[in-house]
mmCIF file of C-alpha atoms and ligand atoms in Angstrom:
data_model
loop_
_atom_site.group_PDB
_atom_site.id
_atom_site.type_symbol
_atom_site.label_atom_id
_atom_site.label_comp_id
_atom_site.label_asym_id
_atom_site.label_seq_id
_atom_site.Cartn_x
_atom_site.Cartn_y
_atom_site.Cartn_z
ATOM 1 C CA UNK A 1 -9.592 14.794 3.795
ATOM 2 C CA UNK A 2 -9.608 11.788 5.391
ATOM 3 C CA UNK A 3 -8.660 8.579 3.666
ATOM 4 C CA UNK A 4 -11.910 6.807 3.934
ATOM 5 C CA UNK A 5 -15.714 7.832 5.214
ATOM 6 C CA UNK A 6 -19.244 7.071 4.921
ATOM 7 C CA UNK A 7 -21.552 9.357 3.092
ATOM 8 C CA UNK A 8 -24.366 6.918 2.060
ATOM 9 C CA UNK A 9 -21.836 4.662 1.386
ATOM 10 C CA UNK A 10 -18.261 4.442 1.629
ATOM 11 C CA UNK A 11 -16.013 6.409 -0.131
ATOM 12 C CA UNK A 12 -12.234 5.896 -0.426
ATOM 13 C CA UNK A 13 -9.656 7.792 -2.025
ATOM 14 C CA UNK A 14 -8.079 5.675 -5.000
ATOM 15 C CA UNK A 15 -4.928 5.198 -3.895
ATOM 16 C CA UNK A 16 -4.238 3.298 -7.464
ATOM 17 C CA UNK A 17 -4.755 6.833 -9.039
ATOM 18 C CA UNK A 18 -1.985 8.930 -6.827
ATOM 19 C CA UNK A 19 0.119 10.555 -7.548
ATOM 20 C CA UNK A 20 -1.196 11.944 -10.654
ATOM 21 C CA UNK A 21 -4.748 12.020 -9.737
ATOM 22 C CA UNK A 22 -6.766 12.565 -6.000
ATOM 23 C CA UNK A 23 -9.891 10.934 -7.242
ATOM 24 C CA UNK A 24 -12.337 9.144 -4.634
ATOM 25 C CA UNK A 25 -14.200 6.081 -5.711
ATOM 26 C CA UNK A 26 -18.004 5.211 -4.165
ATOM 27 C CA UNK A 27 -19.081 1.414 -3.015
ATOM 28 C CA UNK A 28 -22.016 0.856 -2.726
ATOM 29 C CA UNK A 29 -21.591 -2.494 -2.292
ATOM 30 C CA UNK A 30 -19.641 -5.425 0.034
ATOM 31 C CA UNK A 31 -18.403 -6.602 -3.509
ATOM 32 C CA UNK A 32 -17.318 -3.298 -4.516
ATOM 33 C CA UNK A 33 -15.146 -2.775 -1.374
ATOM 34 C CA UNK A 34 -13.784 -6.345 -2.205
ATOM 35 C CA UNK A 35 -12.589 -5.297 -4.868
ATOM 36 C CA UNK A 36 -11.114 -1.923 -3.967
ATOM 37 C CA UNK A 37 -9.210 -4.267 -1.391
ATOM 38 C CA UNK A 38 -8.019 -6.436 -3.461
ATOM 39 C CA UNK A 39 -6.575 -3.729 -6.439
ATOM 40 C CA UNK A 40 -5.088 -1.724 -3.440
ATOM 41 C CA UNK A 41 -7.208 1.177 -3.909
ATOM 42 C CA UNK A 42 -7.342 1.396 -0.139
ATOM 43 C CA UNK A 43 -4.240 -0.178 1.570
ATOM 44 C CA UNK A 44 -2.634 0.053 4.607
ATOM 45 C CA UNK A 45 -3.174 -1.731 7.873
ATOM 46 C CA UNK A 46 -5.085 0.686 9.747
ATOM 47 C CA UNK A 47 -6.978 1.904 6.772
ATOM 48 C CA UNK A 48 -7.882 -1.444 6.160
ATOM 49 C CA UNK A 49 -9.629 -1.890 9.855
ATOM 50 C CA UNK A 50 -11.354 1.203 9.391
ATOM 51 C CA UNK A 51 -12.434 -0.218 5.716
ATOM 52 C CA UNK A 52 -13.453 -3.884 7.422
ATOM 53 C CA UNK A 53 -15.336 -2.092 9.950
ATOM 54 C CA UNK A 54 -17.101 0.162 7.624
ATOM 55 C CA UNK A 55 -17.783 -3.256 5.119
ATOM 56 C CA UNK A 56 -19.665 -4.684 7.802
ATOM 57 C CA UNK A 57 -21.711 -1.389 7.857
ATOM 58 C CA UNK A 58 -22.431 -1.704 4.035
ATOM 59 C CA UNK A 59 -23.354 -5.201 4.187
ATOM 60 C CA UNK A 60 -26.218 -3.949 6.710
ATOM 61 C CA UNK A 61 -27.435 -1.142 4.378
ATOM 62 C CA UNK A 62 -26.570 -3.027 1.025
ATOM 63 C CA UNK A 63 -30.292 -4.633 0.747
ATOM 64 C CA UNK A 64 -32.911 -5.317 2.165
ATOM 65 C CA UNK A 65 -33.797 -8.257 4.400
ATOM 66 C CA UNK A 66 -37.073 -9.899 5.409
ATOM 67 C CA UNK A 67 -36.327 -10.835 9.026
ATOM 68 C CA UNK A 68 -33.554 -10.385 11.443
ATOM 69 C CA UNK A 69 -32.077 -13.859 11.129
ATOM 70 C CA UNK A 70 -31.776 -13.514 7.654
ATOM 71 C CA UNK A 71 -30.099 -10.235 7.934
ATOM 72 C CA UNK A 72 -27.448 -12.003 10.419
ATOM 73 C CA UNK A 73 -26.544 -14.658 8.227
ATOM 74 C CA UNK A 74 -26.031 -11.933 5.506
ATOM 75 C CA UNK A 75 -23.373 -10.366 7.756
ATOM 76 C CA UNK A 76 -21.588 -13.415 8.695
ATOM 77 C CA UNK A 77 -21.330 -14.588 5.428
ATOM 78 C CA UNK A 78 -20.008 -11.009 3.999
ATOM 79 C CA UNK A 79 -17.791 -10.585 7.199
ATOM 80 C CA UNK A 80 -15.973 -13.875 5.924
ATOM 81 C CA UNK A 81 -15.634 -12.276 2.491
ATOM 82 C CA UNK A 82 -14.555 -9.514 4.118
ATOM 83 C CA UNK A 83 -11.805 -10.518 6.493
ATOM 84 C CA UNK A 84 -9.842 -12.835 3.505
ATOM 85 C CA UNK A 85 -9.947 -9.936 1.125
ATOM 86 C CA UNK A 86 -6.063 -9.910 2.132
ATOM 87 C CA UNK A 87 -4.712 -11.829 4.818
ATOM 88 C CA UNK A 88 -1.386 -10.724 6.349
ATOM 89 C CA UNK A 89 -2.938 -7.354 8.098
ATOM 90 C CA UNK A 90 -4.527 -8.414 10.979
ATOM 91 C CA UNK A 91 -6.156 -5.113 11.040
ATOM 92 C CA UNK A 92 -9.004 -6.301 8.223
ATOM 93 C CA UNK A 93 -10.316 -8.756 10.461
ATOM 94 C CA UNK A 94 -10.216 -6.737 13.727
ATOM 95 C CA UNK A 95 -12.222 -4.125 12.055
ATOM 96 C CA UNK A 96 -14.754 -6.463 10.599
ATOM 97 C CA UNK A 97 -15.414 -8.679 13.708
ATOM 98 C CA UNK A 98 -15.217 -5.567 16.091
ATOM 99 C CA UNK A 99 -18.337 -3.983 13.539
ATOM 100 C CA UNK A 100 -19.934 -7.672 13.346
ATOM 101 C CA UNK A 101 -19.847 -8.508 16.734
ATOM 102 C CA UNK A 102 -21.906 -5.378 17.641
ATOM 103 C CA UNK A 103 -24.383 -5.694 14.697
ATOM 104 C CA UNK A 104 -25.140 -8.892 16.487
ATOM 105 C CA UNK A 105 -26.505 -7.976 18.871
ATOM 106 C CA UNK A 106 -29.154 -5.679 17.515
ATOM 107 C CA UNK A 107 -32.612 -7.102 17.907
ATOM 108 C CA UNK A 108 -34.343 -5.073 14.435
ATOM 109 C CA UNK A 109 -33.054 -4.928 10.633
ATOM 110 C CA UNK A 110 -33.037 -0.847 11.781
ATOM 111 C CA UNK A 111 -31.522 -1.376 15.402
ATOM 112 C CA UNK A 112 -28.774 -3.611 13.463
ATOM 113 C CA UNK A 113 -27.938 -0.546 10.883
ATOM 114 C CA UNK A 114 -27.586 1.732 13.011
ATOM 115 C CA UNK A 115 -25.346 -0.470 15.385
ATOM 116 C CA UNK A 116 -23.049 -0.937 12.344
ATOM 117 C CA UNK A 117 -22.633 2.236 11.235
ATOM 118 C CA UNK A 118 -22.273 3.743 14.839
ATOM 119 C CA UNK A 119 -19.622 0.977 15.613
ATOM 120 C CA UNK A 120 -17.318 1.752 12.128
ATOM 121 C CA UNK A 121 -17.229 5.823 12.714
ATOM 122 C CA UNK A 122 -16.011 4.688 16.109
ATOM 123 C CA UNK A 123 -13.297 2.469 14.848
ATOM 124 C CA UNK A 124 -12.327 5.571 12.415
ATOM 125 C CA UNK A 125 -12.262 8.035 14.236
ATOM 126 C CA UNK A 126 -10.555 6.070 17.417
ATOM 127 C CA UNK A 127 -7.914 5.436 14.483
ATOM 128 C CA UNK A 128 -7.365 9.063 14.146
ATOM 129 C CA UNK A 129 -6.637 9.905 17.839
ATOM 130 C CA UNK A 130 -4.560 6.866 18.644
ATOM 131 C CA UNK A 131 -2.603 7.703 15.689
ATOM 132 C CA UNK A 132 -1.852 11.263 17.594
ATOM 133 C CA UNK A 133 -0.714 9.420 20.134
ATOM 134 C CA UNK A 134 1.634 7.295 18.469
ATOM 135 C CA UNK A 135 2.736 10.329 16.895
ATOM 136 C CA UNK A 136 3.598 11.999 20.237
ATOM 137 C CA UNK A 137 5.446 8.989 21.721
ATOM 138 C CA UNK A 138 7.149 8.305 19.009
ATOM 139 C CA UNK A 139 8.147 11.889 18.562
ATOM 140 C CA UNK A 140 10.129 11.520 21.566
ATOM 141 C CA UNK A 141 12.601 9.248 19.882
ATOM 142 C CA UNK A 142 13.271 11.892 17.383
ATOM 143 C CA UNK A 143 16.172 14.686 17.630
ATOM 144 C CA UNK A 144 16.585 18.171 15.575
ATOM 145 C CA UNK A 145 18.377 17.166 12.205
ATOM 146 C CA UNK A 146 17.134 13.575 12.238
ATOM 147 C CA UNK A 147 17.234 11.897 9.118
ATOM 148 C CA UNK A 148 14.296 9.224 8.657
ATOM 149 C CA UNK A 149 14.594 6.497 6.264
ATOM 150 C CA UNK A 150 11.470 4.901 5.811
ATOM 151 C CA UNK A 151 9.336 2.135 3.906
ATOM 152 C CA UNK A 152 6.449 1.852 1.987
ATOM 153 C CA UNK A 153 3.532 4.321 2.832
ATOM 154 C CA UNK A 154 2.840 4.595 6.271
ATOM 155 C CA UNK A 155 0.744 8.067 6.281
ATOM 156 C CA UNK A 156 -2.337 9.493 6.107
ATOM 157 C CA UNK A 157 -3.195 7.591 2.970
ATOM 158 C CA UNK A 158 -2.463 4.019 4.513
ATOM 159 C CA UNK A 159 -4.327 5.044 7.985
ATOM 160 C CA UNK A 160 -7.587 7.302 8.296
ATOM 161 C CA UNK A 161 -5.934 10.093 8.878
ATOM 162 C CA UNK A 162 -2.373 11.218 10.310
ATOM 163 C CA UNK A 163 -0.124 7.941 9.606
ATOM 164 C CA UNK A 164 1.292 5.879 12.327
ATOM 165 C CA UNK A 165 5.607 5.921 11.459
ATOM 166 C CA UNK A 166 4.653 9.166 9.336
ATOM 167 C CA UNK A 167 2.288 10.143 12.231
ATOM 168 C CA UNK A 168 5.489 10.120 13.645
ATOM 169 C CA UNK A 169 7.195 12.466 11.957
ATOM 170 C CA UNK A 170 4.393 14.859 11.680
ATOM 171 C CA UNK A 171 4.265 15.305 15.169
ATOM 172 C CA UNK A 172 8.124 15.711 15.367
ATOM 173 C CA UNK A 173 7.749 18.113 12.205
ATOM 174 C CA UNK A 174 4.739 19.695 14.262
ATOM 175 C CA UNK A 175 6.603 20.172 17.777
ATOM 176 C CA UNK A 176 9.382 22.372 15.771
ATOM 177 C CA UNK A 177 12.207 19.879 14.842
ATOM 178 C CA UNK A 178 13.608 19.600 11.248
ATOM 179 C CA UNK A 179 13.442 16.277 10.120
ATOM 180 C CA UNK A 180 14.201 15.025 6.697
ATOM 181 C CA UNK A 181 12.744 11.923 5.333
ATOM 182 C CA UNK A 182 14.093 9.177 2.905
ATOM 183 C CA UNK A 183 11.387 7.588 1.284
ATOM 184 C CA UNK A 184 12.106 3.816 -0.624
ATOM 185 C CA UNK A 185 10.069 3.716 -3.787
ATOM 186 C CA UNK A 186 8.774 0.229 -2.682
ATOM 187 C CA UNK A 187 8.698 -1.882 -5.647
ATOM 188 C CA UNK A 188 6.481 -3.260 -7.066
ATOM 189 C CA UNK A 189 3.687 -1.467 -6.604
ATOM 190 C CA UNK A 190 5.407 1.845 -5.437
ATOM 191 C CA UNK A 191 3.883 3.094 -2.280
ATOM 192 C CA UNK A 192 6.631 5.030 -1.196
ATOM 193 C CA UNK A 193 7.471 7.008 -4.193
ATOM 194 C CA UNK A 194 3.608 7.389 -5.305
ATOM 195 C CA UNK A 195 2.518 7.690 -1.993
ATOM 196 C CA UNK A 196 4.601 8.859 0.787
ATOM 197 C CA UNK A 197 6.294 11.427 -1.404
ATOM 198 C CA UNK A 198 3.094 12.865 -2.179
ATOM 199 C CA UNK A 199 1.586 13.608 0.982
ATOM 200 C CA UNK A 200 5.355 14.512 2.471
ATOM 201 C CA UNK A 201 5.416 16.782 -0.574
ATOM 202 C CA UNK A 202 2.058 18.072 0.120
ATOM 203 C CA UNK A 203 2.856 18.782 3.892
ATOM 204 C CA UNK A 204 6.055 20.467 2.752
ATOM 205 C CA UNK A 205 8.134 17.081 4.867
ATOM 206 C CA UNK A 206 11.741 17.494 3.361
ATOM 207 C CA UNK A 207 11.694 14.225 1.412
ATOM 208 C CA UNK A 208 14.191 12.428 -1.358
ATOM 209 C CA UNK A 209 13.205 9.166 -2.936
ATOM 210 C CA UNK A 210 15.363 6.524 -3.242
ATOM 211 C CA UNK A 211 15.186 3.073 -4.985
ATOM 212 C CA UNK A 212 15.005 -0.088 -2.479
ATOM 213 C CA UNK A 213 18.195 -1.121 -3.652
ATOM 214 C CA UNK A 214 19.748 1.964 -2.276
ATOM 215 C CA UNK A 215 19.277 1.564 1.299
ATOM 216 C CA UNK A 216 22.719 0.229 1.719
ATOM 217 C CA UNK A 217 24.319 3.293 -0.360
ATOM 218 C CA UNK A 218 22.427 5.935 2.379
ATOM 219 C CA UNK A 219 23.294 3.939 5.504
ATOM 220 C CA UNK A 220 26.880 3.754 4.626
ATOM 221 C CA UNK A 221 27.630 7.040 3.531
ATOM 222 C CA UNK A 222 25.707 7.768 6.773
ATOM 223 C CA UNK A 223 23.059 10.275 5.292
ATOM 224 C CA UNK A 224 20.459 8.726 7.994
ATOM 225 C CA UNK A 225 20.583 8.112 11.379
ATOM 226 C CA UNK A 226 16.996 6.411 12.070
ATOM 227 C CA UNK A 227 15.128 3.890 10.421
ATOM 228 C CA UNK A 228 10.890 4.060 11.263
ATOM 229 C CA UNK A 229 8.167 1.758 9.261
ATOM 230 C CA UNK A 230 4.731 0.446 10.143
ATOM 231 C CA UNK A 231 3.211 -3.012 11.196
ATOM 232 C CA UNK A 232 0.677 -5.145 8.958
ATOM 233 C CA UNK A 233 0.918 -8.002 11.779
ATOM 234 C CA UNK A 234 3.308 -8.008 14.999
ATOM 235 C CA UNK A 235 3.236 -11.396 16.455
ATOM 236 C CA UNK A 236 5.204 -12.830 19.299
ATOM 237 C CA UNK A 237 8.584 -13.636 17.566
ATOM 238 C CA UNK A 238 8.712 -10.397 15.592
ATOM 239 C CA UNK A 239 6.833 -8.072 12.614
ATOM 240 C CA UNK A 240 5.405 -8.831 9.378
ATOM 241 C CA UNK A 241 5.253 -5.326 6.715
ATOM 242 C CA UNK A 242 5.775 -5.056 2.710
ATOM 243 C CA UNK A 243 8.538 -6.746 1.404
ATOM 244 C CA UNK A 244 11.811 -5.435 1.676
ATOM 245 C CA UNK A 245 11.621 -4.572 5.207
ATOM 246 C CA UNK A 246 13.367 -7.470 6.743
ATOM 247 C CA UNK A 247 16.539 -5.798 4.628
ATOM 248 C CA UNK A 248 16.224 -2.747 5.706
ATOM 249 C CA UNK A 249 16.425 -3.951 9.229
ATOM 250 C CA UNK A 250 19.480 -6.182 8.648
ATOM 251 C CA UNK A 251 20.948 -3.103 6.994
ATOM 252 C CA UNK A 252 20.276 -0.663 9.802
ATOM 253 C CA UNK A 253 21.650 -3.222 12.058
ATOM 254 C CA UNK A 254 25.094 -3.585 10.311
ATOM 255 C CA UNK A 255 25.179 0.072 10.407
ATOM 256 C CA UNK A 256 23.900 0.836 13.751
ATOM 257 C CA UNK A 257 21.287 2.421 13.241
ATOM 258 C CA UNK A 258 17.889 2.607 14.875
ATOM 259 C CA UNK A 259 15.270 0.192 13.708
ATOM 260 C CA UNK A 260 11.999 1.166 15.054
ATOM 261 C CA UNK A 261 8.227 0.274 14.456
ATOM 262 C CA UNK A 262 5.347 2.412 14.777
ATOM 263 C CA UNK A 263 2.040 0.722 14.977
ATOM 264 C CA UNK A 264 -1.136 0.607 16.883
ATOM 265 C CA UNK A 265 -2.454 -2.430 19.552
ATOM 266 C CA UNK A 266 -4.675 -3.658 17.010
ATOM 267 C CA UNK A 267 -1.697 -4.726 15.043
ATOM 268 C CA UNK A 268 -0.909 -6.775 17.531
ATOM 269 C CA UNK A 269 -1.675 -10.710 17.444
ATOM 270 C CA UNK A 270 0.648 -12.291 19.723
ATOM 271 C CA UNK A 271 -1.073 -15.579 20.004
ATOM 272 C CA UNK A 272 0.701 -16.306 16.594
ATOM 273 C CA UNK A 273 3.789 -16.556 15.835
ATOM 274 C CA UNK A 274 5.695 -16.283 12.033
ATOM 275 C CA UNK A 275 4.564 -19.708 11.108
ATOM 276 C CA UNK A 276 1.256 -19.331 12.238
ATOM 277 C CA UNK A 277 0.378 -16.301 9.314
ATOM 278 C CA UNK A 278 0.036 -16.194 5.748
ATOM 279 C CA UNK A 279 2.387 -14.051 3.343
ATOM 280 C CA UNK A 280 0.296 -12.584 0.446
ATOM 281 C CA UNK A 281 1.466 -13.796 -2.965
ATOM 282 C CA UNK A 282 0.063 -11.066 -5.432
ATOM 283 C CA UNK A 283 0.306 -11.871 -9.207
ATOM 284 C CA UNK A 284 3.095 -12.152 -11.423
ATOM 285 C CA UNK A 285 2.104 -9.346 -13.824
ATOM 286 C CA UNK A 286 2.972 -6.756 -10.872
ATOM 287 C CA UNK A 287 6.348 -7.826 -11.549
ATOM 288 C CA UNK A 288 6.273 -8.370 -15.704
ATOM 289 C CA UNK A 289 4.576 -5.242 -16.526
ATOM 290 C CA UNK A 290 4.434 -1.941 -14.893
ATOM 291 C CA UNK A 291 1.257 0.108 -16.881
ATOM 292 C CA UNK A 292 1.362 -1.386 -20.108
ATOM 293 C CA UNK A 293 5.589 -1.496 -20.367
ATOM 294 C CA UNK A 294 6.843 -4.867 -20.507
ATOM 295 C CA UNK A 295 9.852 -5.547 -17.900
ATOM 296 C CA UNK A 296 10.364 -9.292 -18.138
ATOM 297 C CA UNK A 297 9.700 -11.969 -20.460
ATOM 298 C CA UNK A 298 6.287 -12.868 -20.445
ATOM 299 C CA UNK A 299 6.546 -16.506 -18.892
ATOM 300 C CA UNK A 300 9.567 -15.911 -16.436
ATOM 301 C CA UNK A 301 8.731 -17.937 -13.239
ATOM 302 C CA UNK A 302 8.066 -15.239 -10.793
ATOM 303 C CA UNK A 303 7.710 -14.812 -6.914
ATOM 304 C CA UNK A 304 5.972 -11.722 -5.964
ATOM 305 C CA UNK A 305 5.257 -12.067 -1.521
ATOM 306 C CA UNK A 306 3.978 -8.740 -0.504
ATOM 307 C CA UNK A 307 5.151 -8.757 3.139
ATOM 308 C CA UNK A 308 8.007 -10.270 4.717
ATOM 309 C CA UNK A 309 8.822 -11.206 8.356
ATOM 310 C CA UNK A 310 11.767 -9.415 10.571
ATOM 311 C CA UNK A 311 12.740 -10.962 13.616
ATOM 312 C CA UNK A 312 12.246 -9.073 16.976
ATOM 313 C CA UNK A 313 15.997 -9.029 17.249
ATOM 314 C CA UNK A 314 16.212 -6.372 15.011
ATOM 315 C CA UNK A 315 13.831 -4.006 16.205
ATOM 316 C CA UNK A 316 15.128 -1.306 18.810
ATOM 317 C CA UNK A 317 11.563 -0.522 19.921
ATOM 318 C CA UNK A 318 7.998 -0.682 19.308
ATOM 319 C CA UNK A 319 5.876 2.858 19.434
ATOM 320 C CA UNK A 320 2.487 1.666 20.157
ATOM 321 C CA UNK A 321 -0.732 4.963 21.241
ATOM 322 C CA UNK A 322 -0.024 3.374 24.907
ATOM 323 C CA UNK A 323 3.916 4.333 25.130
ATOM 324 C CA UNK A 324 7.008 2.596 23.724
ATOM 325 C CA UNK A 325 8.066 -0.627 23.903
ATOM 326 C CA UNK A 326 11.355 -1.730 24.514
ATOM 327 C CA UNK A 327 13.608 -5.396 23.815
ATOM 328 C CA UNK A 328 13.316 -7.768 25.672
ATOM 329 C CA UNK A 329 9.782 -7.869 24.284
ATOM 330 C CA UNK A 330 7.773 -9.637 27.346
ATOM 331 C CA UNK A 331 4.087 -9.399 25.698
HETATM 332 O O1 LIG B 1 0.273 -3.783 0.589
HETATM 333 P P1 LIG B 1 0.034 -2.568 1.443
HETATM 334 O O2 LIG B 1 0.279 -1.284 0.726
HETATM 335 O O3 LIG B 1 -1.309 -2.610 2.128
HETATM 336 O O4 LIG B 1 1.140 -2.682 2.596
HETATM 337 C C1 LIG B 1 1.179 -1.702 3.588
HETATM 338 C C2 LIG B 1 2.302 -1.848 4.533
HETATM 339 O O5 LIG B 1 3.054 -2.803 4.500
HETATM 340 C C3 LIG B 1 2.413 -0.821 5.610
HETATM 341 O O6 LIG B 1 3.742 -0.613 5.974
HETATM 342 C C4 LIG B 1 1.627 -1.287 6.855
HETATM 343 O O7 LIG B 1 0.335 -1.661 6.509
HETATM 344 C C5 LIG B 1 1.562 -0.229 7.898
HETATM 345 S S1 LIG B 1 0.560 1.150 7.383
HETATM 346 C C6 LIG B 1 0.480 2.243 8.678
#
């Protein structure tokens, strides 16, 4: 099944259900997709393009309009909502101008629909097949008996379909080699251990869980030899992706080990640099409470960034759906 679609509207799987539940959630509205956004019931860079692209789509069909210029406006104005739902994936706002920019440049309220929705299958189902690709590329990098540490969830869940450093892996897994996987649980919110352990598990992926804080343990006692995560943003100087990454790099670098990132060209924004983007602060309560347990006391200061920034220096290559890219960067 394929993370998200359009049937009427879009559907998602609720990602803030797994593991104990595959439930899919309707919107049937720009607001609702907001919001499923913004609680991480879809997540993921290239799930969130496919989910911008698809918003713009929704705002088209949401209501109706009396003219064509109003209808515009209406899209411009929900694009913007749409795009700073979360702002460290470029991917959000790739998929929501890509969408707008087409819908544009329909000359009926019915020309303009169909426009949108045309343009956001597209971007999904491109997703899919360059995620193949990735997959195959990147599969080159891996040997029989690899052992894959990765980071957060990076599969079919935080794509369309497939994954992009999982994609990776499933093709490996799929062209006969035996890799094993090392998922991080991913604190705080847990995408590796709710997420990438399911759908390994599911795919019968050899995979053991470990806590973040246990990267250093694995790389030392040398039970991996290669590290692969995803991309929310790769910009000139290096890549941004959830929080704890940037250690995991440093780690894999003490220890010599492979540091590579699998991500598609739409991740790429290389007129910034790390200055130039914004690090998601979520809310304190991710880290004070997890369900209704109390962790910490209630008014502890707390600083909760959701991605973090690792220098180019530390990444041995880049596996992109066009080939693999290797230091010295020259983009
Ligand atoms: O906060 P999230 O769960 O959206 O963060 C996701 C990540 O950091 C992923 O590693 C990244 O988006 C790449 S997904 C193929």
């Amino acid at each position: 099944m394929r993370t998200i679609f359009w049937k009427d509207c879009v559907w998602l799987i609720d990602q803030t259900k797994l593991p104990e539940k595959e439930e899919l959630i309707a919107c049937r509205t720009v607001e609702e997709l907001i919001g499923a956004i913004k609680r991480l019931s879809i997540r993921g860079a290239p799930a969130l393009e496919a989910a911008g692209a698809y918003g713009v789509a929704l705002a088209a069909f949401e209501r109706e309009f009396s003219d064509v210029d109003e209808m515009k406006r209406y899209l411009v104005e929900k694009a913007k909502l749409l795009a700073s739902a979360r702002p460290t994936a470029v991917n959000l706002s790739v998929g929501v101008d890509r969408v707008l920019k087409k819908a544009l440049e329909g000359e009926s309220v019915e020309e303009i629909r169909k426009i949108a929705l045309s343009e956001a299958e597209k971007v999904a189902e491109e997703d899919v097949e360059r995620n193949k690709r990735i997959g195959e590329n990147g599969a080159k990098l891996l040997e029989d008996n690899d052992v894959v540490l990765t980071f957060c969830n990076t599969g079919r869940l935080a794509t369309v379909d497939w994954g992009t450093a999982l994609g990776v892996v499933r093709s490996a897994v799929e062209q006969g080699k035996r890799i094993r996987v090392f998922a991080c649980e991913t604190r705080p919110l847990n995408q590796g251990s709710r997420l990438t352990c399911y759908e390994l598990m599911k795919d019968q992926i050899d995979v053991t869980l470990i806590t973040d804080s246990a990267v250093g343990i694995v790389m030392r006692k040398g039970l991996v030899n290669k590290v692969i995560v995803g991309a929310d943003r790769i910009v000139r100087d290096g890549v941004f992706n959830k929080i704890g990454t940037y250690t995991v790099a440093i780690t894999a670098r003490y220890h010599g080990i492979p540091f590579y990132v699998a991500a598609p060209k739409s991740t790429f924004d290389l007129n910034k640099t790390e200055k130039d983007v914004e690090i998601e602060e979520r809310s304190r309560e991710e880290l004070i409470f997890c369900g209704n347990k109390q962790l910490a006391p209630r008014d502890v200061k707390v600083y909760n960034p959701a991605f973090d920034f690792t220098p180019l220096s530390l990444v041995s290559a880049i596996i992109t759906e066009e080939g693999i890219l290797y230091p010295p960067y020259n983009f």
